[in-house]
XYZ file of C-alpha atoms in Angstrom:
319
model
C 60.216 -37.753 -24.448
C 61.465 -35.090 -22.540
C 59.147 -32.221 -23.810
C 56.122 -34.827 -23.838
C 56.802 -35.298 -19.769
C 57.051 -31.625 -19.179
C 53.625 -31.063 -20.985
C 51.944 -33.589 -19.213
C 53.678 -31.935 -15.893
C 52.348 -28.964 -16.709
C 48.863 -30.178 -17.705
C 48.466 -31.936 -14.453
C 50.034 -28.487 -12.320
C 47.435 -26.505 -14.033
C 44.051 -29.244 -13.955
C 45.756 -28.756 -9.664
C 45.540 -25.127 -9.542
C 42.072 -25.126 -11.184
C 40.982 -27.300 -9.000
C 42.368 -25.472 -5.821
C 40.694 -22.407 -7.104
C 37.063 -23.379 -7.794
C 37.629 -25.239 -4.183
C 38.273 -21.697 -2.853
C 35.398 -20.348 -4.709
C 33.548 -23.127 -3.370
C 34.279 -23.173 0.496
C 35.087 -18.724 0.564
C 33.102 -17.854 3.683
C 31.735 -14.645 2.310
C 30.296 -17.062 -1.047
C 28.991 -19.477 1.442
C 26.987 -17.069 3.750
C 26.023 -14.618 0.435
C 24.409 -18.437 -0.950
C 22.931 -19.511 3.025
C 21.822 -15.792 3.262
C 19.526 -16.431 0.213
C 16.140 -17.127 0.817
C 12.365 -16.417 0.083
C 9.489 -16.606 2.427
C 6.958 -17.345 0.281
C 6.976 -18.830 -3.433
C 5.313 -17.404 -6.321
C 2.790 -20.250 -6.562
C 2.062 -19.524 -3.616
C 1.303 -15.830 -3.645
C -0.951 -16.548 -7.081
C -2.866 -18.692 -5.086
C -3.542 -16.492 -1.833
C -7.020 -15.207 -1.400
C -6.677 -14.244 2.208
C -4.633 -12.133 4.619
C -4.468 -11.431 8.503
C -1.970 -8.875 9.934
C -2.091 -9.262 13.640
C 0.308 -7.412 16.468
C 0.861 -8.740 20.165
C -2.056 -11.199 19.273
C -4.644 -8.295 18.212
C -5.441 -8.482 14.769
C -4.891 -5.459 12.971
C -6.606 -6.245 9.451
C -8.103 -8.837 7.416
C -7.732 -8.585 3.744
C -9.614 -11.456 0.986
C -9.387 -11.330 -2.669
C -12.283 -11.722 -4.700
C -12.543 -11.520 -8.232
C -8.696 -10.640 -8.039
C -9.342 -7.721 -6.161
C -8.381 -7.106 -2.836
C -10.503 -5.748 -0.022
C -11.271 -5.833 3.490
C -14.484 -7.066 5.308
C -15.869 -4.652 7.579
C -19.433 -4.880 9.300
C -20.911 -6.509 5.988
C -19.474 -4.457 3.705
C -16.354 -5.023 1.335
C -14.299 -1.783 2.151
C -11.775 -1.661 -0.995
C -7.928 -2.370 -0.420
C -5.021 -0.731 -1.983
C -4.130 -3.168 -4.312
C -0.563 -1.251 -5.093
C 0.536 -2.159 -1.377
C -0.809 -5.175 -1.497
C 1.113 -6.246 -4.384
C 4.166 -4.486 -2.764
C 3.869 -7.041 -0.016
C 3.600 -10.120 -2.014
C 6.799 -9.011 -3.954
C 9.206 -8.851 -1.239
C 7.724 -11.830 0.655
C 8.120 -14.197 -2.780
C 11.101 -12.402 -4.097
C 14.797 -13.865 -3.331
C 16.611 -11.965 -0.888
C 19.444 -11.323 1.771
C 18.199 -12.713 4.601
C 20.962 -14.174 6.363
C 20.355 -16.784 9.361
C 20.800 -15.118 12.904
C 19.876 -17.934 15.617
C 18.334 -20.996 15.585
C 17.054 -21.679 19.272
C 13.804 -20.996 20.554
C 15.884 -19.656 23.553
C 16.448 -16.539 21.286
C 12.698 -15.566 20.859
C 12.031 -13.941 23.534
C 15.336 -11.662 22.650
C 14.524 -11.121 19.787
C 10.658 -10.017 19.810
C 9.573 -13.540 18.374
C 7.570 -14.974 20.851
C 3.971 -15.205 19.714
C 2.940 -12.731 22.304
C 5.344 -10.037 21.421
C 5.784 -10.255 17.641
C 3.579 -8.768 14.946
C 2.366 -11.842 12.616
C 1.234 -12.126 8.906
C -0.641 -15.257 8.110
C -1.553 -15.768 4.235
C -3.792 -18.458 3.456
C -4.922 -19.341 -0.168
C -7.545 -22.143 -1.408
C -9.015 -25.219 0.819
C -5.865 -25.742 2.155
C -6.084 -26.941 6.168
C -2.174 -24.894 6.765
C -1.419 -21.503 5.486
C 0.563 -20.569 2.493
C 2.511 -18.552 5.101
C 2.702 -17.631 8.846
C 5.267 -15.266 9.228
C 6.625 -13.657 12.830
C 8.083 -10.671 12.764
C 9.893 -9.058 15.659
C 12.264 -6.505 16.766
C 14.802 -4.572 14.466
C 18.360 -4.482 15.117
C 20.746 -1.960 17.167
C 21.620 -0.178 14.009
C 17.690 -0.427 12.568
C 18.498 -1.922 9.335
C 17.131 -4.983 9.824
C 14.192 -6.855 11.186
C 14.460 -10.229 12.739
C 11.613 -13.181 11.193
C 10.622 -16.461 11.531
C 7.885 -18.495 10.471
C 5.609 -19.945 12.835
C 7.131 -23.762 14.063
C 10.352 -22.896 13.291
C 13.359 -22.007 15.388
C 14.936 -20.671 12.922
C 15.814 -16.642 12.566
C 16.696 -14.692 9.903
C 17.164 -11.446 9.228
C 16.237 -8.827 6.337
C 14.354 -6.138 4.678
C 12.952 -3.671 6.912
C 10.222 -2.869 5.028
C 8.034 -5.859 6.401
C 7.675 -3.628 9.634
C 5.507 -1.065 7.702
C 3.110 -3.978 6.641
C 2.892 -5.355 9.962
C 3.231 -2.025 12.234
C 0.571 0.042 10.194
C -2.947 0.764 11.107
C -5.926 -0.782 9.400
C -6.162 2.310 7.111
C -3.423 2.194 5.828
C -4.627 -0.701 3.886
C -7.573 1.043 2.744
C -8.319 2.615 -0.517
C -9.286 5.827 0.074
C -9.669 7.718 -2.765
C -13.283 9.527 -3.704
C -12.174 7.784 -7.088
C -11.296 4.753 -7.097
C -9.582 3.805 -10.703
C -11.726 0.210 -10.266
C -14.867 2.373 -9.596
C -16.497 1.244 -12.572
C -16.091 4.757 -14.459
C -12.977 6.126 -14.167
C -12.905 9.905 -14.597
C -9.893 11.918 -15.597
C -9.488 16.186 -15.347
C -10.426 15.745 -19.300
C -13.546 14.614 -19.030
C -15.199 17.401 -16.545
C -16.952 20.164 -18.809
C -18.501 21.847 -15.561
C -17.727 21.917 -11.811
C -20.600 23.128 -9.174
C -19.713 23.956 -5.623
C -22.167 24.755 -2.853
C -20.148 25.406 0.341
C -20.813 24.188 3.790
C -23.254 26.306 5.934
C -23.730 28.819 3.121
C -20.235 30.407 3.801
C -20.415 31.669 0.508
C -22.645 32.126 -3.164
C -22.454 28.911 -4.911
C -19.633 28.790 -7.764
C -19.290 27.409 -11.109
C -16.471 26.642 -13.607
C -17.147 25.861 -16.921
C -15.276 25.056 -20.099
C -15.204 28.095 -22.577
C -13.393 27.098 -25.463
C -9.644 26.467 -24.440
C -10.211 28.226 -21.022
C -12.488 28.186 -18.299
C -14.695 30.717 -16.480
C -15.947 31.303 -13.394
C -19.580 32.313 -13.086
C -19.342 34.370 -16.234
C -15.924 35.758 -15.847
C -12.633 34.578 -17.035
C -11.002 31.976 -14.957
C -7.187 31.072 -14.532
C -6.919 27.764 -16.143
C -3.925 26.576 -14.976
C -5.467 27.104 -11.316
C -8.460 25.470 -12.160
C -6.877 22.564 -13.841
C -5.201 21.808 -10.635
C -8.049 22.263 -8.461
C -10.048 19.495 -10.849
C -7.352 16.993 -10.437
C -7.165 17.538 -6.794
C -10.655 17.066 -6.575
C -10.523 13.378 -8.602
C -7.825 12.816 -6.478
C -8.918 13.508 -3.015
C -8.721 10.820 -0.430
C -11.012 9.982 2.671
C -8.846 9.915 6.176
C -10.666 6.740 6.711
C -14.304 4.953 6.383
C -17.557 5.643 8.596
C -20.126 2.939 9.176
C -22.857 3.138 7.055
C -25.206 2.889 9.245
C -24.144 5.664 11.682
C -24.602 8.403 8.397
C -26.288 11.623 8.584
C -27.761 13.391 6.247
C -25.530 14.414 3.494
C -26.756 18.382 2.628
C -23.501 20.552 4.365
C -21.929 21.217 1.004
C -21.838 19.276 -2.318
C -19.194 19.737 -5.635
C -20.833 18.069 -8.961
C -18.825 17.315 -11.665
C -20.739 17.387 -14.714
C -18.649 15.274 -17.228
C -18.634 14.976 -21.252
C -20.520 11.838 -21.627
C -23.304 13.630 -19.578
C -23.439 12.047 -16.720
C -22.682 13.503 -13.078
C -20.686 12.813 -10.000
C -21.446 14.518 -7.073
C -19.474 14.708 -3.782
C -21.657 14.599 -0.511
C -20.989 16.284 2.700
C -22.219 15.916 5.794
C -22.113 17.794 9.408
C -18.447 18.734 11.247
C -17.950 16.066 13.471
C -17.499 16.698 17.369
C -13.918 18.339 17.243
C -15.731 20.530 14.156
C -13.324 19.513 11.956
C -13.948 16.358 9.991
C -17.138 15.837 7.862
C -18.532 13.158 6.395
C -19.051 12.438 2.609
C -20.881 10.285 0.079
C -19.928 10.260 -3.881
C -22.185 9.386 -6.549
C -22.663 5.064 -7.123
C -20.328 4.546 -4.203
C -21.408 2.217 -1.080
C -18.956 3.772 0.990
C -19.224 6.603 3.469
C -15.722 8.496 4.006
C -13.958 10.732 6.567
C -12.367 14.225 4.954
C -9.982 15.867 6.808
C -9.656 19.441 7.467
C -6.730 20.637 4.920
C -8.784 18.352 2.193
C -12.287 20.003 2.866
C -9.969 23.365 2.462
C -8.894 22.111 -0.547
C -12.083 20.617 -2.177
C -14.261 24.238 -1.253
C -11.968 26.500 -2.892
C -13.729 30.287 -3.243
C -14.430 31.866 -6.267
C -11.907 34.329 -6.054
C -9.095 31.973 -6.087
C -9.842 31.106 -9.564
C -10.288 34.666 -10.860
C -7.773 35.424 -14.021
C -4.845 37.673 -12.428
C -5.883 36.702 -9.295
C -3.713 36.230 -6.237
């Protein structure tokens, strides 16, 4: 009788101590603001279904993005300028995935502190199907003292939170940084890799120099008829297929595209051909066209320097 009273003594001490101890897991502040610190701003559901997107700052809106045909782009003076669907897709993953973003106020006195206010904040509204109420409207304002955090609410809430930082380079960025750039778009309709280019044609702006040509010769290249350093003119291919615009021109506002043109004549026989047009006011942007594409793009000055190499860069033992 003894021994059985002791073990039920026990049995009850240690069913107590369990209990205190999951109570302490339970109630432990740091468990219970880690769990209210938890939170997503926008559901997975929710970011299949969005076909729309407008990034506004200080009430000026910044960019409109739509989704058709599960690509991204963004309307601009009737045409469809394309979208880089990477960072849009970045986006949507930290706004739908579960993260730290711990509760900070919940007044509408602490707005205005904050950056929150509808007038001061930047703002990402996502809307998706016929839906009268967006999938998400999203205020973002100022970061804190030690920048490692941004402060957000959604729209008709009081409530603030805090979290990932990198919601202030969706919001803060200009409208090009959307855009998808590239001469060569992957979703072009015709992808071309370094592979596929048999011969390369250059005719430089102005007539600075003789046109050049490389073409394959075997397991090399040449240039006009001499050999040509093929690691150098490897690299200059794929820089070529991977040049970007510094932004889109209107359409309608395009000259004349004969200041310079590269062709790429590629294995299955057909071309592309890059476009230039005149130096701009400062003299040092053109303007460029590409083969199929609606678009008319901006170069740069260090990418026109890279796309209209000279001949003597490619030379074998050349420096």
């Amino acid at each position: 009788m003894v021994y059985k009273k002791k073990l039920i003594l026990l049995s009850g001490l240690t069913a107590l101590l369990a209990l205190i101890y999951a109570a302490a897991l339970i109630f432990d502040p740091e468990r219970v603001n880690a769990r209210n610190a938890a939170f997503v701003w926008l559901d997975a559901e929710g970011a299949d279904r969005a076909d729309s997107i407008v990034i506004s700052r200080q009430g000026e809106e910044i960019v409109v993005l739509t989704r058709k045909n599960g690509l991204w782009f963004v309307p601009a003076e009737g045409i469809d300028l394309p979208a880089k669907q990477a960072r849009v897709e970045d986006l949507f993953r930290i706004l739908s995935s579960r993260g730290a973003y711990p509760l900070r106020a919940s007044s509408a006195a602490s707005h205005e502190r904050l950056g929150l206010t509808e007038e001061a904040a930047s703002r990402i509204i996502i809307r998706g199907g016929a839906g009268a109420y967006p999938l998400l409207d999203l205020l973002a304002g100022d970061q804190d003292t030690a920048g490692r955090e941004i402060y957000l609410r959604k729209q008709g809430e009081n409530d603030v939170r805090s979290g990932d930082t990198r919601i202030a380079s969706y919001v803060n960025g200009a409208a090009n940084s959307w855009y998808d750039l590239r001469l060569f778009p992957e979703n072009s309709g015709g992808t071309v890799d370094a592979g596929m280019v048999q011969r390369l044609s250059v005719d430089y702006p102005g007539g600075t120099a003789e046109p050049m040509t490389l073409s394959r010769s075997g397991t090399g290249w040449t240039v006009g008829s001499l050999p040509a350093d093929t690691q150098r003119v490897e690299s200059y291919i794929r820089a070529v297929l991977d040049a970007e615009g510094e932004n889109f021109l209107p359409a309608q506002d395009s000259p004349v595209f004969n200041e310079g043109r590269i062709s790429l004549e590629l294995g299955d026989g057909t071309n592309r051909i890059i476009r230039c047009g005149p130096l701009d006011e400062e003299g040092k942007r053109r303007s460029a066209q590409v083969t199929g594409s609606p678009y008319v793009y901006q170069l740069a000055e260090w990418t026109l320097s890279r796309l209209f190499r000279e001949a003597s860069y490619f030379a074998a033992g050349g420096n």
